[in-house]
GROMACS .gro file of C-alpha atoms in nm:
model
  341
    1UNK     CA    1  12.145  14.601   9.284
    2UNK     CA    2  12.065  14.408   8.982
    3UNK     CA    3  11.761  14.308   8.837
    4UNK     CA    4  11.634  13.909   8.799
    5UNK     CA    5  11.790  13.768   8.520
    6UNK     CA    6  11.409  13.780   8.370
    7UNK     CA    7  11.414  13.917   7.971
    8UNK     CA    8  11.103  14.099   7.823
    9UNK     CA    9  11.152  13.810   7.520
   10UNK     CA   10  11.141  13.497   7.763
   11UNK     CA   11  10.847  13.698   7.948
   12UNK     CA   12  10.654  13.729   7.582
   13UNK     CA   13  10.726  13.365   7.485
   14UNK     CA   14  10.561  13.237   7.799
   15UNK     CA   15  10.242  13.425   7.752
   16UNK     CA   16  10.286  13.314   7.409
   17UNK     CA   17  10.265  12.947   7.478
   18UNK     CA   18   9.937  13.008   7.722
   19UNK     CA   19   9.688  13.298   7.543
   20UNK     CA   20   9.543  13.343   7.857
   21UNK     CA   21   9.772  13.325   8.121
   22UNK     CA   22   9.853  13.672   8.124
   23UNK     CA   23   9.401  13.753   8.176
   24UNK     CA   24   9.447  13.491   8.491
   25UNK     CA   25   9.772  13.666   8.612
   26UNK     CA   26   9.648  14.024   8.682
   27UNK     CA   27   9.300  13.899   8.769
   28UNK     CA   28   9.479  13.704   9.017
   29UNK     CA   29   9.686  14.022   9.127
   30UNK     CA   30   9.339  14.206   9.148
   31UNK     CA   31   9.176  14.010   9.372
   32UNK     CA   32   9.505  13.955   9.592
   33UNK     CA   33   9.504  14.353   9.646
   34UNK     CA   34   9.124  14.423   9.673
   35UNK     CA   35   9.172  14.087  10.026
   36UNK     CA   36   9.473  14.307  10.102
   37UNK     CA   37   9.487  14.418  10.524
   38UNK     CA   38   9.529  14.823  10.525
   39UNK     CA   39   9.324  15.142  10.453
   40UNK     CA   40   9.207  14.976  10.089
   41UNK     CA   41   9.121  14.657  10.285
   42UNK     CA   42   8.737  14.775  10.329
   43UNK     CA   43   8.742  15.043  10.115
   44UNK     CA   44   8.971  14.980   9.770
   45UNK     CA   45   8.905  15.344   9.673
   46UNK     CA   46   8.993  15.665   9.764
   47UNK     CA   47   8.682  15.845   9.662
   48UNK     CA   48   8.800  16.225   9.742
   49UNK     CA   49   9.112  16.163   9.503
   50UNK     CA   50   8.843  16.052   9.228
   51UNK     CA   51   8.633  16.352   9.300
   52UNK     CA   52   8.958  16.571   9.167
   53UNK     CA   53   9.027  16.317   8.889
   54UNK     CA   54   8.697  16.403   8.769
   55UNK     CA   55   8.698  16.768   8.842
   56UNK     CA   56   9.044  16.821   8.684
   57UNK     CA   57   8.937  16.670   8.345
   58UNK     CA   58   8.632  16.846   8.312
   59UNK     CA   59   8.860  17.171   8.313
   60UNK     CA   60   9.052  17.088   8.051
   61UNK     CA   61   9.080  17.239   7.717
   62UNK     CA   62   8.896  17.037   7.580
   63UNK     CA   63   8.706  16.714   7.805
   64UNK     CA   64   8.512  16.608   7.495
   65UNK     CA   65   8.758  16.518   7.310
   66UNK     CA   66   8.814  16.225   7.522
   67UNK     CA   67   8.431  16.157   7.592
   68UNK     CA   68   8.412  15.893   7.265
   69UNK     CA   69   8.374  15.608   7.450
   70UNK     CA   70   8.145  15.737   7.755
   71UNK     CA   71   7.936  15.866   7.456
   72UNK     CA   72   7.881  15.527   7.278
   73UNK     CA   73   7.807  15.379   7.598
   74UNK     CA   74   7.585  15.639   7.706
   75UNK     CA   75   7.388  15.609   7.361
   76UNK     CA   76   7.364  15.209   7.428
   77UNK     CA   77   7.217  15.252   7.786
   78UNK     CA   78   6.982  15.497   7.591
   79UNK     CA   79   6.872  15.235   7.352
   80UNK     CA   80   6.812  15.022   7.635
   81UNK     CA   81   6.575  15.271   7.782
   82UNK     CA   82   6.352  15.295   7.452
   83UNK     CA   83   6.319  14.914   7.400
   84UNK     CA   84   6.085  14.965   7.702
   85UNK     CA   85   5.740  15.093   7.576
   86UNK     CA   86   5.629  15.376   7.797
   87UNK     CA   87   5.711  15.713   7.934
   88UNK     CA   88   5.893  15.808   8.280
   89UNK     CA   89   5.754  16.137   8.411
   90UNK     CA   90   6.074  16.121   8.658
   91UNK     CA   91   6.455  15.975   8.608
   92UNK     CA   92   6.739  15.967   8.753
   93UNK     CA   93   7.125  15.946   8.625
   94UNK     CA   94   7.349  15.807   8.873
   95UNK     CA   95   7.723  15.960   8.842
   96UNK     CA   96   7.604  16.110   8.494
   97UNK     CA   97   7.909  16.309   8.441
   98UNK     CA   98   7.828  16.591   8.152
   99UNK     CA   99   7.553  16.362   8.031
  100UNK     CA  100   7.605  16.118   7.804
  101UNK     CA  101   7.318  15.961   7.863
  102UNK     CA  102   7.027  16.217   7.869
  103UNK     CA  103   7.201  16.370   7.478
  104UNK     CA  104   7.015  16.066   7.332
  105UNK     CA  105   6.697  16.076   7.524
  106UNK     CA  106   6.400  16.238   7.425
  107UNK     CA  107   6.017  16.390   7.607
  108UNK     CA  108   5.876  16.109   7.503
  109UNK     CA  109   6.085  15.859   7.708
  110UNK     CA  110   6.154  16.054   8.015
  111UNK     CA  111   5.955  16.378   8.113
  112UNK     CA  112   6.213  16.500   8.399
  113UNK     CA  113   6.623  16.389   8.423
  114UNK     CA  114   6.772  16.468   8.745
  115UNK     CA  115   7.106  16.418   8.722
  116UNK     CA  116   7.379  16.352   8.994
  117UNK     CA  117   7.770  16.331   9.009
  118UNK     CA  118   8.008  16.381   9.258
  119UNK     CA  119   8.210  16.629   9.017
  120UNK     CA  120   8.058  16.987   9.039
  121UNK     CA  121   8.305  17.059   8.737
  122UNK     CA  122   8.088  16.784   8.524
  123UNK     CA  123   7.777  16.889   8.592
  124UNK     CA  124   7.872  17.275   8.448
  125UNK     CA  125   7.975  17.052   8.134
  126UNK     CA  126   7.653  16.881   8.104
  127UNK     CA  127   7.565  16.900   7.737
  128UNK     CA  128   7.196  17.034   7.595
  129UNK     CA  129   6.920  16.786   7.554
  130UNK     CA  130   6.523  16.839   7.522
  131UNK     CA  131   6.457  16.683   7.878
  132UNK     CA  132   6.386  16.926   8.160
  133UNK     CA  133   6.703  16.850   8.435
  134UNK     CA  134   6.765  16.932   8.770
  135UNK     CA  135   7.177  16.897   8.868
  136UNK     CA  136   7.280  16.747   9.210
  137UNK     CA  137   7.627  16.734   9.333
  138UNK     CA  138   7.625  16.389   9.527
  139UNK     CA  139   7.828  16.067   9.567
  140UNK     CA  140   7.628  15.755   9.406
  141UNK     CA  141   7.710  15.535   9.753
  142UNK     CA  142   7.435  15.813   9.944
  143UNK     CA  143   7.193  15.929   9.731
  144UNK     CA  144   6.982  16.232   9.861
  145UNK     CA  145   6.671  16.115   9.769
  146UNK     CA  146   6.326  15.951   9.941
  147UNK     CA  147   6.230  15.606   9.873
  148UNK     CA  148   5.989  15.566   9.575
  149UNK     CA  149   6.039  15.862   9.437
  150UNK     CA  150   6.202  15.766   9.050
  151UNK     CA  151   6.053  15.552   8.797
  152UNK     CA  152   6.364  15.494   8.589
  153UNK     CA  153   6.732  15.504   8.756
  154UNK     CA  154   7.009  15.504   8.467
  155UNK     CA  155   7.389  15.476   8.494
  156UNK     CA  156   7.687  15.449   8.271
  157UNK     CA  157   8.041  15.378   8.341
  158UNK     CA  158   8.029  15.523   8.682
  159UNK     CA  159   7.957  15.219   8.960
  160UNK     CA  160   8.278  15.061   8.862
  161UNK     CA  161   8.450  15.333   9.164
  162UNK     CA  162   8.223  15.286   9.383
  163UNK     CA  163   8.377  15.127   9.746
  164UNK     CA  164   8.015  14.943   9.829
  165UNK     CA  165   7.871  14.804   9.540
  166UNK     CA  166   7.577  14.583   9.740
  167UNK     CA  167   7.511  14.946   9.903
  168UNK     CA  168   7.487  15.166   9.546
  169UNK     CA  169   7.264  14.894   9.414
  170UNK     CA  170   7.030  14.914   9.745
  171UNK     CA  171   7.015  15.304   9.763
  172UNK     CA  172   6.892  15.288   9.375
  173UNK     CA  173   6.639  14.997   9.456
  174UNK     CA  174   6.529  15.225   9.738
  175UNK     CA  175   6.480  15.572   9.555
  176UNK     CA  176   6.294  15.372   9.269
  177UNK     CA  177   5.912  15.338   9.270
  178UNK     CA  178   5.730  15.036   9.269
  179UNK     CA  179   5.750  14.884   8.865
  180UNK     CA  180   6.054  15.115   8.863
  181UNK     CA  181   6.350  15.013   8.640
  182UNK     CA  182   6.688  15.029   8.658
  183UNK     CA  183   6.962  15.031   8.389
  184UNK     CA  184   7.288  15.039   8.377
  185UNK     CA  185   7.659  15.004   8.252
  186UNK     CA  186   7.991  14.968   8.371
  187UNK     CA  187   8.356  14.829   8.308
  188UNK     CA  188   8.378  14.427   8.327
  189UNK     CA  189   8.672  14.219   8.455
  190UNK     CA  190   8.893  14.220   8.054
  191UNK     CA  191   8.890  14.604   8.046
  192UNK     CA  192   9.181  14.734   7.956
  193UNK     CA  193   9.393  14.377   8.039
  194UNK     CA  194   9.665  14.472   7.778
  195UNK     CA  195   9.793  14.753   7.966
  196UNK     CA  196   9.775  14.532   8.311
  197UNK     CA  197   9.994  14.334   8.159
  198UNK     CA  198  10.246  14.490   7.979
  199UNK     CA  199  10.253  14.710   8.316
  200UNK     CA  200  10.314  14.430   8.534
  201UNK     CA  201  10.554  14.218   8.292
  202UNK     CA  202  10.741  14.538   8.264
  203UNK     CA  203  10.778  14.565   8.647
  204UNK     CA  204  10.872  14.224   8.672
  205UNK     CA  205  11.154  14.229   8.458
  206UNK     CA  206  11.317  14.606   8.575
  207UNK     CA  207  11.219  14.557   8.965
  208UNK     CA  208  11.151  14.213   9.026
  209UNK     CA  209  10.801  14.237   9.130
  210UNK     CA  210  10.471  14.439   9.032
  211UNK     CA  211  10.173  14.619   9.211
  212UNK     CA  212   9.862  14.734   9.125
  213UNK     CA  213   9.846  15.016   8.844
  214UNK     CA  214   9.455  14.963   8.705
  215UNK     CA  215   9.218  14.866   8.954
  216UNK     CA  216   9.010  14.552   9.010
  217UNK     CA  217   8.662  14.540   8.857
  218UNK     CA  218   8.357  14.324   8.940
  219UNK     CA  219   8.321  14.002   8.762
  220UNK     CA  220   7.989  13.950   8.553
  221UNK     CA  221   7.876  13.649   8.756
  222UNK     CA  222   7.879  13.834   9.063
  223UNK     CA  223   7.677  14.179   8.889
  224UNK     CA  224   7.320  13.977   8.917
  225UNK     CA  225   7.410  13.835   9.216
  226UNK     CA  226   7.423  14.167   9.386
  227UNK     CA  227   7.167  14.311   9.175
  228UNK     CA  228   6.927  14.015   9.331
  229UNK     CA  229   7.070  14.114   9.701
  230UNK     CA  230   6.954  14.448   9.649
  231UNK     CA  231   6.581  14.361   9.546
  232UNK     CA  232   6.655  14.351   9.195
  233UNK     CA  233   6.410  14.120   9.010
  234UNK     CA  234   6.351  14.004   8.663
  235UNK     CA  235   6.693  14.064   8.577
  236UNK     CA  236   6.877  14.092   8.247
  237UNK     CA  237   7.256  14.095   8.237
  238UNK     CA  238   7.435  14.096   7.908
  239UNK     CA  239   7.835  14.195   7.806
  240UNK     CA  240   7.993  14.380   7.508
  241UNK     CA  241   8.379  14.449   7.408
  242UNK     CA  242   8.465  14.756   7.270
  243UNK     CA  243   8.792  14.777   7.104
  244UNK     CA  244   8.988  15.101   7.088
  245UNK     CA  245   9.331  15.159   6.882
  246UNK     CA  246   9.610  15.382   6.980
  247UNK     CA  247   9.934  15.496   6.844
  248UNK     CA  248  10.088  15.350   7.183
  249UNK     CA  249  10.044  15.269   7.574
  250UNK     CA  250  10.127  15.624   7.646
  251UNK     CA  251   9.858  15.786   7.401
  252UNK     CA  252   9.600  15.534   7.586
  253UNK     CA  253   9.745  15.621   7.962
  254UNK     CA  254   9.684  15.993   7.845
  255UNK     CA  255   9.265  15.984   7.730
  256UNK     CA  256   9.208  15.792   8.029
  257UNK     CA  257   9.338  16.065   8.252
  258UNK     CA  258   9.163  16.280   8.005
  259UNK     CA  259   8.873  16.063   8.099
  260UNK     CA  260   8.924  16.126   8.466
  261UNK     CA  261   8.959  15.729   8.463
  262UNK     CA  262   9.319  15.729   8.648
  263UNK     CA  263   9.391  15.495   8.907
  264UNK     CA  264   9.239  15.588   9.281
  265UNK     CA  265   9.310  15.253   9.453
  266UNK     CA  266   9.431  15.281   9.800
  267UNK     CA  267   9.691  15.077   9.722
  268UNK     CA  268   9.841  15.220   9.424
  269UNK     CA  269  10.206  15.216   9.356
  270UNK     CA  270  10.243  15.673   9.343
  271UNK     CA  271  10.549  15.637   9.095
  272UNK     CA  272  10.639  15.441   8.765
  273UNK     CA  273  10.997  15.427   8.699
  274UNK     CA  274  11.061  15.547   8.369
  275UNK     CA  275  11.242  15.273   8.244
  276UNK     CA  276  10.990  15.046   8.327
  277UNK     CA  277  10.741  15.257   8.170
  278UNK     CA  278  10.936  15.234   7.819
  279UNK     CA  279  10.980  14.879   7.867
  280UNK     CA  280  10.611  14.874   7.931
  281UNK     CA  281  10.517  15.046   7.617
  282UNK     CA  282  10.777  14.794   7.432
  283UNK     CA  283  10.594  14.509   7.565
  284UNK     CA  284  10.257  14.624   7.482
  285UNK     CA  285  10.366  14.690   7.112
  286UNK     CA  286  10.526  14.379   7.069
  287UNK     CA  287  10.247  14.182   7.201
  288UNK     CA  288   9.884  14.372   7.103
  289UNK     CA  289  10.060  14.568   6.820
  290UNK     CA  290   9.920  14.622   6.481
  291UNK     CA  291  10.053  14.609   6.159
  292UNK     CA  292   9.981  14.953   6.120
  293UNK     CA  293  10.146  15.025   6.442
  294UNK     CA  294   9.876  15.070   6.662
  295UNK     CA  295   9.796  14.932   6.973
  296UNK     CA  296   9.443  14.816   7.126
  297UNK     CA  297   9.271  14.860   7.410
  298UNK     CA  298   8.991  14.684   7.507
  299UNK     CA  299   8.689  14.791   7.779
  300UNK     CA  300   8.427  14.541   7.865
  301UNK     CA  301   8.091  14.669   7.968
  302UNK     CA  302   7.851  14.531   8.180
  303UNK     CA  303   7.513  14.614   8.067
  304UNK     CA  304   7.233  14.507   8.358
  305UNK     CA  305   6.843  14.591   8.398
  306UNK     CA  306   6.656  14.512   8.712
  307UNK     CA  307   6.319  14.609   8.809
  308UNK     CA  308   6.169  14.695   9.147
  309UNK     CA  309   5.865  14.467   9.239
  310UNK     CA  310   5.513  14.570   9.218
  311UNK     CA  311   5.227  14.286   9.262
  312UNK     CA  312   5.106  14.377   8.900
  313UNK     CA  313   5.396  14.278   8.721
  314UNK     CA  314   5.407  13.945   8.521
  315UNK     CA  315   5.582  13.642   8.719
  316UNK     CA  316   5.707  13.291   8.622
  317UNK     CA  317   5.440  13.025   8.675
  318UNK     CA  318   5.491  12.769   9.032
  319UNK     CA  319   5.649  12.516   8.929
  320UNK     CA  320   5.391  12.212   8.817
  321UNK     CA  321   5.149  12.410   8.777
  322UNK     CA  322   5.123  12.339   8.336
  323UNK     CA  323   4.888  12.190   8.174
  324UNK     CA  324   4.997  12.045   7.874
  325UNK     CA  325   5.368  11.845   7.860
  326UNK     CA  326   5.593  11.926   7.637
  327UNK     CA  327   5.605  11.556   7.533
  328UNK     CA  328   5.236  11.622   7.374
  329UNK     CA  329   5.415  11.848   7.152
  330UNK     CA  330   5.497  11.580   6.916
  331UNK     CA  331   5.115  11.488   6.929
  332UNK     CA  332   5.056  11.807   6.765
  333UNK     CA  333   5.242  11.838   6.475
  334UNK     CA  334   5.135  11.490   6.362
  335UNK     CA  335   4.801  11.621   6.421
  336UNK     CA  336   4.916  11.904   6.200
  337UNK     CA  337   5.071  11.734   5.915
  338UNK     CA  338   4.775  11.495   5.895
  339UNK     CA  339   4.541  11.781   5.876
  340UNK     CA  340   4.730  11.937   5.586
  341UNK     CA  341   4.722  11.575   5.404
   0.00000   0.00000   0.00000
């Protein structure tokens, strides 16, 4: 059987003349599998084959050598939690892994961490920090917990494998207290799009069609959305790109197993041809390559805070209800700059 008459070259010069038809093409393919009929219809991920992802890297070798970028996020959530001026007695990290967040945290921002993560193997890993913890072995879609019990909920990079988001955003709005806060971060719709496509554009030219290999992640309009369905208010959603260079696709495919960040999708194809894995890592040179020979790989995060409602909190005014217009404004600085004459 031969394959289409479909050249990597032709397949490059395309995407060439449209930069971002390749970003619409696998966020296409994404959505087409997550609507897919079958076991991954309702529930995109397998979540015991994560578990083991996550459990096998924490016994490698060495798991923090491929903790760099969980660490920088985890230190960004942290900043997040000290622009807030006052001190939790009780928090919560939701899928915290070996802790990247609670490293950066300090007495004087949270009193008591409990952390959770489905990965018993992680939370043996978790590294020393000055907060009192308590570890929980738990999946983030059913927290163990009563309602109103935190005052801070954190989370980094883990929601993005959850099968319910709406329901991981309600059990956290449930376990926080009144005035609680929650903040989090995870992986955004461009993460890691040059290695969707040089996977799929491979696949296209040595089979003659392409499935899944890096699964779909939720779009930023829809993260407040949900956030607001949960009970969310006064929310703040922001993005950030972080850029990471490689000596090639197959250095990159091996930190994110490292990372315990493989593939779980129901749906996933089990085996890549390895022909169409070289021509993969061809593609991806020739089109994100460096002059230095690297290659890049970029992960959007999401960053979101939300806080639970408490009557004493500050709210918008009705509407109508002001008492000077804005059209008075101009009023005022004349008055001004005839006062100063």
């Amino acid at each position: 059987m031969t394959s289409p008459a479909l050249s990597p070259r032709s397949l490059w010069q395309a995407v060439a003349r449209s930069g971002r038809w390749c970003r619409r093409f696998w966020a296409a393919s994404g959505e087409a599998a997550a609507a897919s009929p079958g076991s991954g219809a309702r529930s995109p991920f397998d979540r015991q084959l994560k578990r083991k992802q996550k459990n096998w890297a924490a016994l490698q070798p060495e798991p923090a050598k491929y903790d760099y970028l969980r660490e920088e996020v985890g230190g960004r959530v942290a900043d997040r939690v000290y622009d807030i001026a006052r001190t939790f007695p009780l928090a919560l990290d939701v899928g915290c892994g070996s802790g990247y967040i609670a490293q950066y945290l300090n007495k004087e921002a949270v009193e008591k961490l409990f952390q959770v993560d489905m990965a018993e193997n992680a939370l043996k890993n978790t590294m020393e920090t000055e907060i009192p913890t308590v570890s929980v072995v738990a999946d983030e879609e059913f927290l163990p917990f009563k309602e109103d019990t935190f005052d801070l909920v954190v989370s980094s990079l883990s929601l993005h494998w959850v099968n319910d988001l709406p329901k991981a955003f309600r059990e956290i709005h449930q376990v926080l207290k009144p005035d609680g806060v929650f903040i989090g971060a995870m992986f955004g719709g461009e993460t890691l799009y040059e290695l969707r496509c040089s996977l799929q554009l491979a696949e296209l030219e040595r089979e003659g069609g392409f499935s899944p290999h890096i699964s779909p992640f939720t779009d930023v309009t829809d993260v407040g959305h949900l956030l607001g369905r949960a009970g969310f208010n006064t929310l703040t959603v922001d993005t950030d790109e972080i850029q990471v260079n490689y000596p090639g696709m197959f250095e990159v495919m091996e930190d994110l197993q490292g990372m315990g960040e493989s593939n779980c999708s129901w749906n996933r194809k089990p085996i890549l041809h390895r022909e169409t894995m070289l021509a993969a890592a061809a593609i991806y040179q020739e089109m994100y390559g460096s002059n230095d020979g690297s290659v890049p790989a970029t992960f959007q995060i999401y960053y979101m805070i939300g806080w639970k409602f408490q009557e004493s909190q500050a709210r918008p005014a009705q509407r109508g209800s002001a008492t000077v217009s804005l059209g008075d404004l101009a009023k005022i600085n004349a008055f001004i700059s005839g006062e100063k004459k």
